[in-house]
XYZ file of C-alpha atoms in Angstrom:
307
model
C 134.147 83.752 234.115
C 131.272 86.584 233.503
C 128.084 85.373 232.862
C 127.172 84.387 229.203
C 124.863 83.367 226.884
C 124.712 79.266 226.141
C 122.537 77.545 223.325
C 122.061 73.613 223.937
C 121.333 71.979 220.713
C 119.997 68.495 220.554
C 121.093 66.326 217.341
C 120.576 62.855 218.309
C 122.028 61.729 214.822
C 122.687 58.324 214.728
C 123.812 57.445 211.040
C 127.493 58.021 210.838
C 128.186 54.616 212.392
C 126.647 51.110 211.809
C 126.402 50.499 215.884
C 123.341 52.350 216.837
C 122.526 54.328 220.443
C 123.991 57.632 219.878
C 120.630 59.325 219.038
C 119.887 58.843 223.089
C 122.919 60.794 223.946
C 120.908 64.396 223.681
C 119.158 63.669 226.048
C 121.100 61.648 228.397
C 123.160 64.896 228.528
C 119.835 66.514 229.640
C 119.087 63.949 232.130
C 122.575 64.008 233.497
C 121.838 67.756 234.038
C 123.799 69.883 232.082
C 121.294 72.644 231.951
C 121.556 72.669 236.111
C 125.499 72.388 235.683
C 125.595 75.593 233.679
C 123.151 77.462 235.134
C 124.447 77.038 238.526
C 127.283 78.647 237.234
C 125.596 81.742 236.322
C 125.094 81.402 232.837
C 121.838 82.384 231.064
C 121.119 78.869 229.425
C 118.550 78.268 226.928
C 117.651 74.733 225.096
C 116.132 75.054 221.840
C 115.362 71.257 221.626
C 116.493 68.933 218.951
C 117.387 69.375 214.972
C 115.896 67.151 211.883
C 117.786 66.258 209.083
C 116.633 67.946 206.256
C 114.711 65.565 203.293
C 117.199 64.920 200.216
C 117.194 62.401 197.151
C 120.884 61.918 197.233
C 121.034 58.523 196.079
C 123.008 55.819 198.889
C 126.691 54.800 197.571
C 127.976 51.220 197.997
C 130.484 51.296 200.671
C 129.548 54.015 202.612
C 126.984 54.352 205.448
C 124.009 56.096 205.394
C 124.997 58.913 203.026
C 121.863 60.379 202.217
C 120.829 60.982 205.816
C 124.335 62.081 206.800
C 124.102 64.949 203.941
C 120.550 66.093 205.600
C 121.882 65.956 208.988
C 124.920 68.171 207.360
C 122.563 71.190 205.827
C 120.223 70.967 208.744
C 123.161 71.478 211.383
C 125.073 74.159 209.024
C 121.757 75.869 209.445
C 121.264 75.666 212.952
C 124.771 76.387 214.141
C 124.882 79.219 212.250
C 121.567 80.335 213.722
C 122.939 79.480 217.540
C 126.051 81.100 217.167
C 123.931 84.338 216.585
C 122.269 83.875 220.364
C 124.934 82.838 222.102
C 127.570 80.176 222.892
C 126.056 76.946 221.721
C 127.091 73.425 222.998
C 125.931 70.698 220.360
C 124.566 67.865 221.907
C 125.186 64.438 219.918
C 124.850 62.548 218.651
C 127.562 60.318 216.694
C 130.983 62.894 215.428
C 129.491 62.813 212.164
C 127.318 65.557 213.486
C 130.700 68.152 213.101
C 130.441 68.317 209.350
C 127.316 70.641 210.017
C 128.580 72.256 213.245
C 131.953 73.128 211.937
C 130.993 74.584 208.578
C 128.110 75.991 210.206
C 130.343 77.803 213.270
C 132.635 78.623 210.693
C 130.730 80.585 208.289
C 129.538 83.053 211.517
C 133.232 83.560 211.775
C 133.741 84.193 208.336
C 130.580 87.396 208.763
C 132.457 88.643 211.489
C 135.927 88.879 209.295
C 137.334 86.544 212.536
C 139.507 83.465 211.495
C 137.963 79.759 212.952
C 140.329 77.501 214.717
C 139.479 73.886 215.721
C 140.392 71.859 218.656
C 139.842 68.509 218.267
C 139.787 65.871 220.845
C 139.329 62.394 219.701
C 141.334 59.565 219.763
C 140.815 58.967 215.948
C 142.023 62.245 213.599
C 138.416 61.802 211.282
C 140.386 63.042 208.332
C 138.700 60.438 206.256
C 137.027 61.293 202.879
C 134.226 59.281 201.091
C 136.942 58.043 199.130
C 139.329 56.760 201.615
C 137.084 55.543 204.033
C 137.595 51.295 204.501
C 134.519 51.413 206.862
C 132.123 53.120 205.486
C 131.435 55.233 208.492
C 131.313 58.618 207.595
C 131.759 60.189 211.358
C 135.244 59.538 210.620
C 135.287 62.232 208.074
C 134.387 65.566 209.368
C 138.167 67.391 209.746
C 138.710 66.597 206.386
C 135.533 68.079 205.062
C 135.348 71.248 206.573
C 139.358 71.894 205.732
C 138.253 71.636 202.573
C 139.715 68.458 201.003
C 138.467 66.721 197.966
C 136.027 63.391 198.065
C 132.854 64.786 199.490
C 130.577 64.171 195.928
C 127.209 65.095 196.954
C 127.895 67.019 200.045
C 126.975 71.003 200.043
C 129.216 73.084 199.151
C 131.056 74.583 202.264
C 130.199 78.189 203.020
C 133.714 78.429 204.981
C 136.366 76.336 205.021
C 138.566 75.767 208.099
C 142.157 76.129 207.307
C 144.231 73.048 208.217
C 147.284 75.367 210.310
C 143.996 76.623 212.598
C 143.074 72.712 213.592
C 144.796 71.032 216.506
C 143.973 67.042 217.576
C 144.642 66.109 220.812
C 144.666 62.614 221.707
C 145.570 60.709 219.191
C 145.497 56.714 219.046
C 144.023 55.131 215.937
C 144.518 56.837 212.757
C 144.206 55.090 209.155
C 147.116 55.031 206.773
C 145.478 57.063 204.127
C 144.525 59.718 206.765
C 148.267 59.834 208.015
C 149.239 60.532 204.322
C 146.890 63.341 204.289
C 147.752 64.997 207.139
C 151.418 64.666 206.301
C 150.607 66.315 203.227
C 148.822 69.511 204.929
C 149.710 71.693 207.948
C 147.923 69.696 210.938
C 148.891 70.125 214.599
C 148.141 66.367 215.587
C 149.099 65.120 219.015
C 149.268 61.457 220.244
C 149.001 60.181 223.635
C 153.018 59.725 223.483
C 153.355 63.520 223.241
C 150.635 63.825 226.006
C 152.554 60.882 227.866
C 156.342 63.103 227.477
C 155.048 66.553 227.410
C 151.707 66.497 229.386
C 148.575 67.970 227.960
C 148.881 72.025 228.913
C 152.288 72.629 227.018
C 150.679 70.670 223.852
C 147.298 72.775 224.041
C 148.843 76.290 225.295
C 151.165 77.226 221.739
C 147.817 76.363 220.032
C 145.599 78.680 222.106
C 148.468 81.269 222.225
C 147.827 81.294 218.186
C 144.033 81.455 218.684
C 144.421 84.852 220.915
C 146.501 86.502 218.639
C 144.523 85.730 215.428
C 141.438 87.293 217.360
C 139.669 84.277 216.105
C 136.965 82.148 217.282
C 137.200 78.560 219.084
C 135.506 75.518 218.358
C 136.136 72.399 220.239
C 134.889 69.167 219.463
C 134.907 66.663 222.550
C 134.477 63.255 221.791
C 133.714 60.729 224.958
C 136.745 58.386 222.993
C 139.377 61.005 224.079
C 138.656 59.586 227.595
C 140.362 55.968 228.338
C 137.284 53.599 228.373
C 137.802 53.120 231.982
C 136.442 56.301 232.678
C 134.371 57.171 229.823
C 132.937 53.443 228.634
C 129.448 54.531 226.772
C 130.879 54.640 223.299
C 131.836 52.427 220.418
C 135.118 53.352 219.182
C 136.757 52.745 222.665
C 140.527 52.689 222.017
C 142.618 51.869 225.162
C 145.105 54.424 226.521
C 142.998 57.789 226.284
C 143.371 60.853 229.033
C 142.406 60.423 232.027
C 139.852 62.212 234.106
C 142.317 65.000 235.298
C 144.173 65.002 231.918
C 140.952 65.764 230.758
C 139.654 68.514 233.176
C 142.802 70.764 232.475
C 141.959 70.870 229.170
C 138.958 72.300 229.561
C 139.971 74.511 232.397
C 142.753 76.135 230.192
C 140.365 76.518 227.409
C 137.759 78.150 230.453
C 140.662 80.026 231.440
C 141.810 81.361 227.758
C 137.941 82.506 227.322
C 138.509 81.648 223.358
C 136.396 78.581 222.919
C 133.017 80.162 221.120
C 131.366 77.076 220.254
C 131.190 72.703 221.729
C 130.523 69.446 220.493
C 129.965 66.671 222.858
C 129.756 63.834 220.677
C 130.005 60.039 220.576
C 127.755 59.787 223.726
C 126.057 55.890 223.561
C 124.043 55.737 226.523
C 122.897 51.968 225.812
C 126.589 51.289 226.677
C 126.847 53.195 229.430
C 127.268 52.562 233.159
C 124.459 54.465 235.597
C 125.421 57.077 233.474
C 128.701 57.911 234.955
C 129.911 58.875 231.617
C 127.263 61.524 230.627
C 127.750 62.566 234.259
C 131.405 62.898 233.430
C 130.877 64.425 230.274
C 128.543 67.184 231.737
C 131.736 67.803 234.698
C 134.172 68.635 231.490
C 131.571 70.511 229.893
C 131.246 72.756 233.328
C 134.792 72.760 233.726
C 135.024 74.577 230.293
C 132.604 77.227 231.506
C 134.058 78.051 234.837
C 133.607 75.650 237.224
C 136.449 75.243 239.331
C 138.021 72.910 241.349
C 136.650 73.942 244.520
C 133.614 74.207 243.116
C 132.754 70.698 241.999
C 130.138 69.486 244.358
C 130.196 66.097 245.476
C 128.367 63.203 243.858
C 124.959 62.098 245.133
C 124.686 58.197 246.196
C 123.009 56.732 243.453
């Protein structure tokens, strides 16, 4: 891979959930190295440090969590990715998932300047295609798919300056997904893929029709990792651990197919707790996929220090 330009973007937001520790994930990512990892690789990186939420006086709604400060994180990170995806490629550093109904938009509205289409990857164990109104928790970083495709039940939330089309969003990894936000997808053209179709099919011929679509579109990449697509054996510092995920290699080959496709334009690693975390094996790990997705290969991997 030729050398490029990559953004890191800090939003330790921490309000999409009730269970708290995600606003340390920025810069356990830092710690972990990832500016080292990508460098070493001979990208130009540059960190422009962490995003606020912008002030509001959307009044909180019963029922859901945190609304007001999930809207200002929202503008804010519209803003911002919009702004990074001018310098570079930038890799969004969360941060709970609720942080992708800025990103996305945000990524997506470049796209839109540059008369390219915007196609999602998703990897996530849950499908977030949640709405304010369908949401039993409350937790609104299980809503961000369905927002930026567009769907109704976001009162309060800007206006979207792009919308995503559903038939340009592909999940991968599937394991928990509410009723309503079955119905919904069933109603709209989602490529959703459970660990069943992983377990049959394995992970490259699920991914490679999707990417095929991507390349012939001409249209930009985003993918949005989230540390619950791992199984929590390998990946334990988050909260919505769901047994069965991909495993480590599983997971590599996704990214090195997406390295080797040279279509992803844009990354969210999100979902990063580090107060659950052990020695930080898992922001280590998350930093390896994030490398692997940027050219490192195989051969390449160096070998852990002795902690």
């Amino acid at each position: 891979m030729s050398s490029q330009e990559i953004v890191l973007v800090g939003a330790p937001m921490d309000c999409g959930k009730a269970r708290k520790g995600c606003l340390m994930g920025p810069d356990a990512y830092r710690t972990a190295g990832i500016a080292r990892a990508l460098t070493d690789l001979g990208h130009n990186v540059t960190d422009l440090g962490n995003v606020a939420p912008d002030p509001n006086d959307i009044a909180e709604r019963e029922g859901l969590v945190n609304l007001s400060e999930t809207i200002g994180w929202t503008t804010a990170l519209m803003r911002s990715a919009g702004d990074a995806m001018q310098r570079g490629l930038p890799i969004f550093l969360g941060g709970d998932h609720a942080l992708s109904l800025g990103t996305v938009p945000g990524v997506a509205a470049h796209a839109a300047n540059q008369d390219r289409p915007q196609f999602v990857l998703w990897l996530d164990a849950h499908s977030d295609f949640n709405t304010l109104e369908t949401t039993s928790s409350g937790n609104l970083h299980g809503t961000p798919l369905a927002y930026a495709t567009g769907q109704p039940g976001f009162d309060g939330f800007p206006p979207l300056p792009a919308i995503v089309p559903p038939g340009q969003t592909c999940i991968i990894g599937l394991r928990s997904v509410d009723l309503p936000e079955r119905a919904l997808m069933e109603q709209i053209d989602v490529r959703g893929f459970d660990m069943r179709s992983i377990d049959e099919f394995g992970v490259a011929a699920l991914l490679a029709p999707f990417l095929d679509d991507v390349a012939k579109a001409g249209g930009a990449l985003h993918v949005s990792l989230d540390v619950d697509f791992l199984d929590p054996t390998h990946a334990p510092a988050v909260g919505t651990t769901v047994p069965g995920g991909a495993t480590v290699r599983e997971a590599h080959l996704v990214m090195e197919l997406l390295c080797d496709s040279g279509l992803m334009t844009s990354l969210d690693l999100v979902e990063l707790n580090p107060m659950l975390d052990e020695r930080g094996r898992t922001a280590h790990l998350m930093v390896d996929l994030a490398a692997s997705a940027l050219g490192r290969r195989i051969f390449d991997r160096p070998t852990p220090r002795m902690m």
